[in-house]
PDB file of C-alpha atoms in Angstrom:
ATOM      1  CA  MET A   1       0.000   0.000   0.000  1.00 77.00           C
ATOM      2  CA  ALA A   2       1.060   3.586  -0.615  1.00 91.00           C
ATOM      3  CA  TYR A   3       1.331   5.911   2.373  1.00 97.00           C
ATOM      4  CA  GLU A   4       2.035   9.652   2.520  1.00 97.00           C
ATOM      5  CA  THR A   5       2.195  10.467   6.244  1.00 98.00           C
ATOM      6  CA  ILE A   6       3.786   7.297   7.581  1.00 98.00           C
ATOM      7  CA  ILE A   7       6.585   4.968   6.545  1.00 98.00           C
ATOM      8  CA  TYR A   8       5.768   1.263   6.550  1.00 98.00           C
ATOM      9  CA  GLU A   9       8.650  -1.198   6.441  1.00 98.00           C
ATOM     10  CA  VAL A  10       8.881  -4.943   6.950  1.00 98.00           C
ATOM     11  CA  LYS A  11      12.188  -6.603   7.720  1.00 98.00           C
ATOM     12  CA  GLY A  12      12.105 -10.232   8.724  1.00 98.00           C
ATOM     13  CA  PRO A  13       9.439 -10.823  11.367  1.00 98.00           C
ATOM     14  CA  VAL A  14       9.134  -7.127  12.300  1.00 98.00           C
ATOM     15  CA  ALA A  15       6.981  -4.388  10.764  1.00 98.00           C
ATOM     16  CA  THR A  16       8.014  -0.827  11.597  1.00 98.00           C
ATOM     17  CA  ILE A  17       5.507   2.008  11.306  1.00 98.00           C
ATOM     18  CA  THR A  18       7.058   5.473  11.475  1.00 98.00           C
ATOM     19  CA  LEU A  19       4.920   8.580  11.879  1.00 98.00           C
ATOM     20  CA  ASN A  20       6.352  10.807   9.167  1.00 98.00           C
ATOM     21  CA  ARG A  21       5.357  14.457   9.427  1.00 98.00           C
ATOM     22  CA  PRO A  22       8.604  15.653  11.031  1.00 97.00           C
ATOM     23  CA  GLU A  23       8.047  19.251   9.894  1.00 96.00           C
ATOM     24  CA  ALA A  24       4.931  19.258  12.122  1.00 95.00           C
ATOM     25  CA  LEU A  25       6.477  17.180  14.927  1.00 97.00           C
ATOM     26  CA  ASN A  26       4.352  14.289  13.642  1.00 98.00           C
ATOM     27  CA  ALA A  27       1.104  15.993  14.606  1.00 96.00           C
ATOM     28  CA  ILE A  28      -1.587  13.381  14.010  1.00 96.00           C
ATOM     29  CA  SER A  29      -3.784  14.579  11.169  1.00 95.00           C
ATOM     30  CA  GLN A  30      -6.900  12.821   9.922  1.00 93.00           C
ATOM     31  CA  GLN A  31      -4.885  11.412   7.028  1.00 96.00           C
ATOM     32  CA  MET A  32      -2.147  10.126   9.331  1.00 98.00           C
ATOM     33  CA  THR A  33      -4.760   8.525  11.590  1.00 97.00           C
ATOM     34  CA  ALA A  34      -6.319   6.655   8.652  1.00 97.00           C
ATOM     35  CA  GLU A  35      -2.929   5.575   7.287  1.00 98.00           C
ATOM     36  CA  LEU A  36      -1.624   4.466  10.685  1.00 98.00           C
ATOM     37  CA  HIS A  37      -4.560   2.172  11.318  1.00 98.00           C
ATOM     38  CA  ARG A  38      -4.496   0.877   7.752  1.00 98.00           C
ATOM     39  CA  ALA A  39      -0.818   0.000   8.265  1.00 98.00           C
ATOM     40  CA  LEU A  40      -1.623  -1.740  11.558  1.00 98.00           C
ATOM     41  CA  ASP A  41      -4.199  -3.866   9.724  1.00 98.00           C
ATOM     42  CA  GLU A  42      -1.685  -4.564   6.956  1.00 98.00           C
ATOM     43  CA  ALA A  43       0.825  -5.841   9.507  1.00 98.00           C
ATOM     44  CA  GLU A  44      -1.902  -7.878  11.210  1.00 98.00           C
ATOM     45  CA  ALA A  45      -2.772  -9.591   7.917  1.00 98.00           C
ATOM     46  CA  ASP A  46       0.856 -10.358   7.037  1.00 98.00           C
ATOM     47  CA  ALA A  47       1.467 -13.808   8.555  1.00 98.00           C
ATOM     48  CA  PRO A  48       5.303 -13.624   8.662  1.00 98.00           C
ATOM     49  CA  VAL A  49       5.119 -10.399  10.683  1.00 98.00           C
ATOM     50  CA  ARG A  50       5.265 -11.282  14.364  1.00 98.00           C
ATOM     51  CA  ALA A  51       5.628  -7.882  16.043  1.00 98.00           C
ATOM     52  CA  ILE A  52       5.103  -4.204  15.212  1.00 98.00           C
ATOM     53  CA  ILE A  53       7.288  -1.226  16.155  1.00 99.00           C
ATOM     54  CA  LEU A  54       5.587   2.177  16.254  1.00 98.00           C
ATOM     55  CA  THR A  55       7.909   5.184  16.230  1.00 98.00           C
ATOM     56  CA  GLY A  56       8.259   8.734  14.894  1.00 98.00           C
ATOM     57  CA  ALA A  57      10.558  10.525  12.459  1.00 98.00           C
ATOM     58  CA  GLY A  58      12.532  13.630  13.312  1.00 98.00           C
ATOM     59  CA  ARG A  59      12.712  15.371  16.683  1.00 97.00           C
ATOM     60  CA  GLY A  60       9.870  13.584  18.416  1.00 98.00           C
ATOM     61  CA  PHE A  61       7.383  10.763  18.464  1.00 98.00           C
ATOM     62  CA  SER A  62       4.334  13.026  18.125  1.00 98.00           C
ATOM     63  CA  ALA A  63       3.167  16.443  19.259  1.00 96.00           C
ATOM     64  CA  GLY A  64      -0.391  15.084  19.495  1.00 95.00           C
ATOM     65  CA  TYR A  65      -3.502  15.524  17.412  1.00 93.00           C
ATOM     66  CA  ASP A  66      -3.362  18.222  14.765  1.00 89.00           C
ATOM     67  CA  ILE A  67      -5.698  21.051  15.805  1.00 75.00           C
ATOM     68  CA  ALA A  68      -5.024  23.216  12.763  1.00 69.00           C
ATOM     69  CA  ARG A  69      -7.984  24.824  11.050  1.00 56.00           C
ATOM     70  CA  ARG A  70     -10.224  22.674   8.897  1.00 59.00           C
ATOM     71  CA  PRO A  71     -10.936  23.332   5.183  1.00 57.00           C
ATOM     72  CA  ASP A  72     -13.963  25.431   6.178  1.00 60.00           C
ATOM     73  CA  GLY A  73     -11.605  27.761   8.083  1.00 58.00           C
ATOM     74  CA  ARG A  74     -12.905  26.876  11.559  1.00 64.00           C
ATOM     75  CA  ALA A  75     -10.658  25.407  14.238  1.00 70.00           C
ATOM     76  CA  PRO A  76     -12.058  22.136  15.669  1.00 74.00           C
ATOM     77  CA  LEU A  77     -12.234  23.690  19.138  1.00 75.00           C
ATOM     78  CA  ASP A  78     -14.076  26.776  17.904  1.00 76.00           C
ATOM     79  CA  GLY A  79     -17.805  26.614  18.657  1.00 77.00           C
ATOM     80  CA  THR A  80     -18.564  30.144  17.458  1.00 78.00           C
ATOM     81  CA  GLY A  81     -21.720  30.234  15.372  1.00 80.00           C
ATOM     82  CA  VAL A  82     -22.403  26.526  15.766  1.00 83.00           C
ATOM     83  CA  GLU A  83     -25.504  25.201  17.525  1.00 87.00           C
ATOM     84  CA  HIS A  84     -24.627  23.720  20.903  1.00 85.00           C
ATOM     85  CA  ALA A  85     -26.214  20.367  20.069  1.00 89.00           C
ATOM     86  CA  GLU A  86     -24.348  20.153  16.766  1.00 89.00           C
ATOM     87  CA  PHE A  87     -21.010  21.061  18.406  1.00 86.00           C
ATOM     88  CA  ILE A  88     -21.458  18.375  21.077  1.00 87.00           C
ATOM     89  CA  LYS A  89     -22.527  15.808  18.463  1.00 90.00           C
ATOM     90  CA  ASP A  90     -19.476  16.609  16.336  1.00 87.00           C
ATOM     91  CA  TRP A  91     -17.142  16.058  19.268  1.00 83.00           C
ATOM     92  CA  TRP A  92     -19.004  12.946  20.397  1.00 88.00           C
ATOM     93  CA  THR A  93     -18.377  11.424  16.960  1.00 89.00           C
ATOM     94  CA  ARG A  94     -14.707  12.411  17.019  1.00 89.00           C
ATOM     95  CA  ASP A  95     -14.090  11.180  20.566  1.00 86.00           C
ATOM     96  CA  ALA A  96     -15.902   7.879  20.024  1.00 90.00           C
ATOM     97  CA  ALA A  97     -13.681   7.229  17.016  1.00 91.00           C
ATOM     98  CA  SER A  98     -10.577   8.159  19.031  1.00 91.00           C
ATOM     99  CA  THR A  99     -11.472   5.644  21.743  1.00 92.00           C
ATOM    100  CA  GLN A 100     -12.084   2.893  19.204  1.00 95.00           C
ATOM    101  CA  ARG A 101      -8.726   3.585  17.552  1.00 96.00           C
ATOM    102  CA  LEU A 102      -6.887   3.069  20.841  1.00 96.00           C
ATOM    103  CA  LEU A 103      -8.822  -0.130  21.472  1.00 96.00           C
ATOM    104  CA  HIS A 104      -7.850  -1.231  17.953  1.00 98.00           C
ATOM    105  CA  LEU A 105      -4.291  -1.702  19.250  1.00 98.00           C
ATOM    106  CA  TRP A 106      -5.578  -4.118  21.889  1.00 97.00           C
ATOM    107  CA  HIS A 107      -7.633  -6.132  19.424  1.00 97.00           C
ATOM    108  CA  LEU A 108      -4.690  -6.838  17.133  1.00 98.00           C
ATOM    109  CA  SER A 109      -3.137 -10.244  17.685  1.00 98.00           C
ATOM    110  CA  LYS A 110       0.413  -8.977  17.247  1.00 98.00           C
ATOM    111  CA  PRO A 111       2.234  -7.032  19.971  1.00 98.00           C
ATOM    112  CA  ILE A 112       2.957  -3.357  19.364  1.00 98.00           C
ATOM    113  CA  ILE A 113       6.158  -1.867  20.742  1.00 99.00           C
ATOM    114  CA  ALA A 114       6.075   1.929  20.932  1.00 98.00           C
ATOM    115  CA  ALA A 115       9.589   3.367  20.617  1.00 98.00           C
ATOM    116  CA  VAL A 116       9.211   7.011  21.634  1.00 98.00           C
ATOM    117  CA  HIS A 117      11.632   9.923  21.757  1.00 98.00           C
ATOM    118  CA  GLY A 118      11.506  13.696  22.021  1.00 98.00           C
ATOM    119  CA  TRP A 119       7.991  15.073  22.280  1.00 98.00           C
ATOM    120  CA  VAL A 120       5.379  12.501  23.329  1.00 98.00           C
ATOM    121  CA  MET A 121       2.324  14.715  23.660  1.00 97.00           C
ATOM    122  CA  GLY A 122      -1.464  14.514  23.664  1.00 95.00           C
ATOM    123  CA  GLY A 123      -2.714  11.891  21.244  1.00 96.00           C
ATOM    124  CA  GLY A 124       0.848  10.667  20.741  1.00 97.00           C
ATOM    125  CA  PHE A 125       1.069  10.091  24.477  1.00 98.00           C
ATOM    126  CA  TRP A 126      -2.161   8.077  24.330  1.00 97.00           C
ATOM    127  CA  TYR A 127      -0.813   5.793  21.602  1.00 98.00           C
ATOM    128  CA  ALA A 128       2.299   5.243  23.734  1.00 98.00           C
ATOM    129  CA  LEU A 129       0.040   4.282  26.661  1.00 98.00           C
ATOM    130  CA  ALA A 130      -2.081   1.912  24.553  1.00 98.00           C
ATOM    131  CA  ALA A 131       0.881   0.044  23.060  1.00 98.00           C
ATOM    132  CA  ASP A 132       1.684  -3.391  24.504  1.00 98.00           C
ATOM    133  CA  ILE A 133       5.250  -2.384  25.384  1.00 98.00           C
ATOM    134  CA  THR A 134       6.726   1.121  25.471  1.00 98.00           C
ATOM    135  CA  LEU A 135      10.406   1.965  25.284  1.00 98.00           C
ATOM    136  CA  ALA A 136      11.476   5.580  25.801  1.00 98.00           C
ATOM    137  CA  ALA A 137      14.615   7.381  24.756  1.00 98.00           C
ATOM    138  CA  ASP A 138      16.257   9.323  27.553  1.00 98.00           C
ATOM    139  CA  ASN A 139      15.314  12.572  25.782  1.00 98.00           C
ATOM    140  CA  ALA A 140      11.570  11.816  25.773  1.00 98.00           C
ATOM    141  CA  VAL A 141       9.198  14.389  27.264  1.00 98.00           C
ATOM    142  CA  PHE A 142       5.600  13.441  28.037  1.00 98.00           C
ATOM    143  CA  ALA A 143       2.527  15.623  28.612  1.00 96.00           C
ATOM    144  CA  GLN A 144      -1.114  16.271  27.878  1.00 94.00           C
ATOM    145  CA  PRO A 145      -0.940  20.055  27.295  1.00 91.00           C
ATOM    146  CA  GLU A 146      -4.365  20.001  25.662  1.00 88.00           C
ATOM    147  CA  VAL A 147      -6.056  19.985  29.071  1.00 89.00           C
ATOM    148  CA  ARG A 148      -5.019  23.640  29.331  1.00 87.00           C
ATOM    149  CA  HIS A 149      -7.380  24.614  26.539  1.00 81.00           C
ATOM    150  CA  THR A 150     -10.244  22.461  27.905  1.00 82.00           C
ATOM    151  CA  SER A 151      -9.691  18.967  26.612  1.00 84.00           C
ATOM    152  CA  ASN A 152      -9.440  15.498  28.105  1.00 88.00           C
ATOM    153  CA  THR A 153      -7.018  13.012  29.534  1.00 90.00           C
ATOM    154  CA  THR A 154      -7.492   9.238  29.211  1.00 93.00           C
ATOM    155  CA  ILE A 155      -8.376   6.527  31.708  1.00 93.00           C
ATOM    156  CA  LEU A 156      -5.343   4.592  30.411  1.00 95.00           C
ATOM    157  CA  PHE A 157      -3.097   6.995  32.321  1.00 96.00           C
ATOM    158  CA  ALA A 158      -4.808   6.226  35.637  1.00 95.00           C
ATOM    159  CA  ALA A 159      -4.867   2.502  34.844  1.00 95.00           C
ATOM    160  CA  LEU A 160      -1.094   2.437  34.393  1.00 96.00           C
ATOM    161  CA  ALA A 161       0.164   5.127  36.768  1.00 97.00           C
ATOM    162  CA  GLY A 162      -2.567   5.232  39.422  1.00 96.00           C
ATOM    163  CA  TRP A 163      -5.125   7.963  39.897  1.00 95.00           C
ATOM    164  CA  LYS A 164      -2.923  10.195  42.051  1.00 97.00           C
ATOM    165  CA  ALA A 165      -0.261  10.424  39.351  1.00 96.00           C
ATOM    166  CA  ALA A 166      -2.921  10.730  36.655  1.00 95.00           C
ATOM    167  CA  HIS A 167      -4.383  13.714  38.502  1.00 96.00           C
ATOM    168  CA  ARG A 168      -0.963  15.271  39.102  1.00 97.00           C
ATOM    169  CA  TYR A 169      -0.257  15.468  35.372  1.00 96.00           C
ATOM    170  CA  GLY A 170      -3.710  15.104  33.826  1.00 95.00           C
ATOM    171  CA  LEU A 171      -5.118  18.097  35.726  1.00 94.00           C
ATOM    172  CA  THR A 172      -2.154  20.392  35.040  1.00 94.00           C
ATOM    173  CA  GLY A 173      -0.850  19.423  31.616  1.00 94.00           C
ATOM    174  CA  ASP A 174       2.652  19.585  33.092  1.00 96.00           C
ATOM    175  CA  HIS A 175       5.548  17.941  31.277  1.00 97.00           C
ATOM    176  CA  PHE A 176       7.561  15.070  32.745  1.00 98.00           C
ATOM    177  CA  ASP A 177      10.671  13.280  31.583  1.00 98.00           C
ATOM    178  CA  ALA A 178      11.467   9.684  30.691  1.00 98.00           C
ATOM    179  CA  ALA A 179      12.766   8.868  34.176  1.00 98.00           C
ATOM    180  CA  GLU A 180       9.458   9.984  35.717  1.00 98.00           C
ATOM    181  CA  ALA A 181       7.534   8.024  33.086  1.00 98.00           C
ATOM    182  CA  HIS A 182       9.487   4.923  34.052  1.00 98.00           C
ATOM    183  CA  ARG A 183       8.897   5.558  37.760  1.00 98.00           C
ATOM    184  CA  LEU A 184       5.159   5.861  37.098  1.00 98.00           C
ATOM    185  CA  GLY A 185       5.100   2.613  35.139  1.00 97.00           C
ATOM    186  CA  ILE A 186       3.977   4.002  31.793  1.00 97.00           C
ATOM    187  CA  VAL A 187       7.163   2.950  30.003  1.00 98.00           C
ATOM    188  CA  ASN A 188       8.980  -0.357  30.330  1.00 98.00           C
ATOM    189  CA  GLU A 189      12.497   0.903  29.861  1.00 98.00           C
ATOM    190  CA  VAL A 190      14.535   4.056  29.243  1.00 98.00           C
ATOM    191  CA  VAL A 191      17.498   3.830  26.861  1.00 98.00           C
ATOM    192  CA  PRO A 192      19.915   6.289  25.227  1.00 98.00           C
ATOM    193  CA  ALA A 193      18.319   7.854  22.161  1.00 98.00           C
ATOM    194  CA  ALA A 194      20.802   6.214  19.779  1.00 98.00           C
ATOM    195  CA  GLU A 195      19.871   2.783  21.139  1.00 98.00           C
ATOM    196  CA  LEU A 196      16.084   3.204  21.005  1.00 98.00           C
ATOM    197  CA  LEU A 197      15.275   1.553  17.676  1.00 98.00           C
ATOM    198  CA  PRO A 198      17.928  -1.185  17.971  1.00 98.00           C
ATOM    199  CA  ARG A 199      16.562  -2.045  21.410  1.00 98.00           C
ATOM    200  CA  ALA A 200      12.977  -2.078  20.103  1.00 98.00           C
ATOM    201  CA  ARG A 201      13.992  -4.298  17.217  1.00 98.00           C
ATOM    202  CA  TRP A 202      15.882  -6.663  19.540  1.00 98.00           C
ATOM    203  CA  LEU A 203      12.770  -6.999  21.680  1.00 98.00           C
ATOM    204  CA  ALA A 204      10.504  -7.522  18.651  1.00 98.00           C
ATOM    205  CA  GLU A 205      12.791 -10.260  17.347  1.00 98.00           C
ATOM    206  CA  ARG A 206      12.933 -11.804  20.815  1.00 98.00           C
ATOM    207  CA  ILE A 207       9.113 -12.003  20.808  1.00 98.00           C
ATOM    208  CA  ALA A 208       9.238 -13.558  17.334  1.00 98.00           C
ATOM    209  CA  LEU A 209      11.171 -16.526  18.778  1.00 98.00           C
ATOM    210  CA  VAL A 210       8.133 -17.470  20.893  1.00 98.00           C
ATOM    211  CA  PRO A 211       5.494 -19.609  19.105  1.00 98.00           C
ATOM    212  CA  GLU A 212       2.893 -17.452  17.388  1.00 98.00           C
ATOM    213  CA  PRO A 213      -0.164 -18.960  19.145  1.00 98.00           C
ATOM    214  CA  SER A 214       1.453 -18.350  22.517  1.00 98.00           C
ATOM    215  CA  VAL A 215       2.142 -14.663  21.760  1.00 98.00           C
ATOM    216  CA  ARG A 216      -1.309 -14.138  20.256  1.00 98.00           C
ATOM    217  CA  LEU A 217      -3.195 -15.798  23.082  1.00 98.00           C
ATOM    218  CA  ASN A 218      -1.132 -14.319  25.882  1.00 98.00           C
ATOM    219  CA  LYS A 219      -1.628 -10.818  24.489  1.00 98.00           C
ATOM    220  CA  ALA A 220      -5.357 -11.613  24.491  1.00 97.00           C
ATOM    221  CA  VAL A 221      -5.142 -12.861  28.088  1.00 97.00           C
ATOM    222  CA  THR A 222      -3.923  -9.424  29.126  1.00 96.00           C
ATOM    223  CA  CYS A 223      -5.871  -7.102  26.831  1.00 96.00           C
ATOM    224  CA  TYR A 224      -9.174  -8.981  26.897  1.00 95.00           C
ATOM    225  CA  GLY A 225      -8.773  -9.533  30.623  1.00 96.00           C
ATOM    226  CA  LEU A 226      -8.323  -5.802  31.213  1.00 94.00           C
ATOM    227  CA  MET A 227     -11.437  -5.098  29.180  1.00 93.00           C
ATOM    228  CA  ALA A 228     -13.384  -7.737  31.095  1.00 94.00           C
ATOM    229  CA  MET A 229     -12.248  -6.160  34.378  1.00 94.00           C
ATOM    230  CA  GLY A 230     -13.843  -2.902  33.297  1.00 93.00           C
ATOM    231  CA  LEU A 231     -11.077  -0.935  31.617  1.00 90.00           C
ATOM    232  CA  GLY A 232     -12.866  -1.294  28.292  1.00 90.00           C
ATOM    233  CA  ALA A 233     -15.966   0.276  29.819  1.00 88.00           C
ATOM    234  CA  GLY A 234     -13.770   2.976  31.314  1.00 88.00           C
ATOM    235  CA  MET A 235     -12.378   3.691  27.855  1.00 87.00           C
ATOM    236  CA  LEU A 236     -15.906   3.981  26.473  1.00 88.00           C
ATOM    237  CA  MET A 237     -16.745   6.493  29.207  1.00 87.00           C
ATOM    238  CA  ASN A 238     -14.036   8.698  27.729  1.00 84.00           C
ATOM    239  CA  THR A 239     -16.392   9.406  24.835  1.00 85.00           C
ATOM    240  CA  PRO A 240     -19.204  11.367  26.536  1.00 88.00           C
ATOM    241  CA  LEU A 241     -16.890  13.070  29.021  1.00 85.00           C
ATOM    242  CA  SER A 242     -14.340  13.972  26.356  1.00 84.00           C
ATOM    243  CA  ALA A 243     -17.106  15.338  24.164  1.00 86.00           C
ATOM    244  CA  LEU A 244     -18.313  17.551  27.014  1.00 84.00           C
ATOM    245  CA  ALA A 245     -14.779  18.791  27.642  1.00 85.00           C
ATOM    246  CA  HIS A 246     -14.174  19.566  23.972  1.00 82.00           C
ATOM    247  CA  ALA A 247     -17.570  21.248  23.631  1.00 84.00           C
ATOM    248  CA  SER A 248     -17.050  23.482  26.697  1.00 84.00           C
ATOM    249  CA  PHE A 249     -16.435  26.665  24.735  1.00 74.00           C
ATOM    250  CA  ASN A 250     -15.856  29.593  27.092  1.00 74.00           C
ATOM    251  CA  ALA A 251     -13.948  32.864  27.381  1.00 74.00           C
ATOM    252  CA  ASP A 252     -10.664  31.104  28.180  1.00 77.00           C
ATOM    253  CA  ARG A 253     -10.799  29.070  24.999  1.00 72.00           C
ATOM    254  CA  GLU A 254     -11.952  32.052  22.977  1.00 72.00           C
ATOM    255  CA  GLY A 255      -8.800  33.895  24.063  1.00 76.00           C
ATOM    256  CA  LEU A 256      -6.630  30.958  23.063  1.00 72.00           C
ATOM    257  CA  LEU A 257      -8.295  30.664  19.665  1.00 72.00           C
ATOM    258  CA  ASP A 258      -7.921  34.401  19.056  1.00 74.00           C
ATOM    259  CA  ALA A 259      -4.205  34.049  19.796  1.00 73.00           C
ATOM    260  CA  MET A 260      -3.944  31.092  17.426  1.00 65.00           C
ATOM    261  CA  GLN A 261      -5.774  33.040  14.728  1.00 67.00           C
ATOM    262  CA  GLN A 262      -3.208  35.828  15.031  1.00 70.00           C
ATOM    263  CA  GLY A 263      -0.032  33.817  15.316  1.00 61.00           C
ATOM    264  CA  GLY A 264      -0.673  30.088  15.065  1.00 54.00           C
ATOM    265  CA  LEU A 265       0.046  27.434  17.677  1.00 52.00           C
ATOM    266  CA  LYS A 266       3.125  29.225  19.038  1.00 59.00           C
ATOM    267  CA  ALA A 267       1.014  32.298  19.825  1.00 55.00           C
ATOM    268  CA  MET A 268      -1.618  30.057  21.405  1.00 53.00           C
ATOM    269  CA  GLU A 269       0.986  28.489  23.692  1.00 61.00           C
ATOM    270  CA  ALA A 270       2.446  31.912  24.527  1.00 63.00           C
ATOM    271  CA  HIS A 271      -1.048  33.102  25.510  1.00 54.00           C
ATOM    272  CA  ASN A 272      -1.450  30.019  27.702  1.00 59.00           C
ATOM    273  CA  LYS A 273       1.944  30.596  29.307  1.00 62.00           C
ATOM    274  CA  ALA A 274       1.180  34.245  30.026  1.00 60.00           C
ATOM    275  CA  ARG A 275      -2.122  33.292  31.614  1.00 56.00           C
ATOM    276  CA  ARG A 276      -0.403  30.718  33.868  1.00 54.00           C
ATOM    277  CA  GLU A 277       2.217  33.269  34.889  1.00 55.00           C
ATOM    278  CA  ASP A 278      -0.508  35.797  35.735  1.00 51.00           C
ATOM    279  CA  LEU A 279      -2.248  33.221  37.922  1.00 44.00           C
ATOM    280  CA  SER A 280       1.031  32.272  39.612  1.00 50.00           C
ATOM    281  CA  SER A 281       1.740  35.930  40.387  1.00 49.00           C
ATOM    282  CA  PHE A 282      -1.767  36.368  41.788  1.00 40.00           C
ATOM    283  CA  PHE A 283      -1.431  33.400  44.119  1.00 40.00           C
ATOM    284  CA  MET A 284       2.034  34.471  45.263  1.00 43.00           C
ATOM    285  CA  ILE A 285       0.574  37.843  46.252  1.00 45.00           C
ATOM    286  CA  LEU A 286      -2.137  36.075  48.226  1.00 39.00           C
ATOM    287  CA  ILE A 287       0.341  33.776  49.927  1.00 40.00           C
ATOM    288  CA  ARG A 288       2.613  36.642  50.928  1.00 51.00           C
ATOM    289  CA  GLY A 289      -0.309  38.597  52.353  1.00 51.00           C
ATOM    290  CA  LYS A 290      -1.962  35.814  54.347  1.00 48.00           C
ATOM    291  CA  LYS A 291      -1.022  32.897  56.488  1.00 44.00           C
ATOM    292  CA  PHE A 292      -1.775  29.498  55.063  1.00 36.00           C
ATOM    293  CA  HIS A 293      -4.413  28.705  57.695  1.00 40.00           C
ATOM    294  CA  GLU A 294      -6.428  31.722  56.532  1.00 38.00           C
ATOM    295  CA  PHE A 295      -7.194  30.122  53.169  1.00 34.00           C
TER     296      PHE A 295
END
């Protein structure tokens, strides 16, 4: 098959899928989403392929879902002039599809090894969580910055790291490094950046030495078992709650979208940073003026 936004390679028993929009830090566009999942199905149907590596080209794994303006000129997060019911329905459809795409990784019979480096953000972070095994380069940086413009986290984070850690980072959008990701249990191993893909390939080939039925059924033991325990239902609950988060258009988001309209995503992030600094200054003034027990 021909692909434009990913690179699909098969060498021996290993298929490697590389997100390939390095000029956009591998932001996950609609086209990339379709091509990624088509490539996963291609690897699934190829009997000699025993394991799949998922990685990214350039300076990072992925900056997350592409929130650039659509062909009609409206940003996906912009609810201006759209009926409330239609805006919620639109996001419900998008978020339901997003959940099903993550579950797609669990339904495949072949293990997926995410080999991540550099920026591992938003939707890219979610794919790293959903993979069967995740290896991180020592330069990897993880975050869900989208929560700062009213968006959602994923139950997968709490399932892997525990709800305290999920709240620490899922409610702030703060970045954390590969060592913290390993401490939290969301990556299996941290390796030097130059060793990331060789290590992932070694592991994929190691899996390929195990009989195929054993790998297939033992992946199912874990993934189907997690779904039977309720994690699948938890994933499905992401849909209505994510849709509500995405459809919560307010003054804060309007300011962010105005900034993006003027100067793109960099201006949007600068606006967000300025707002956080203003809030920090406000709270420091309060703290200096009052004793803690007065709050």
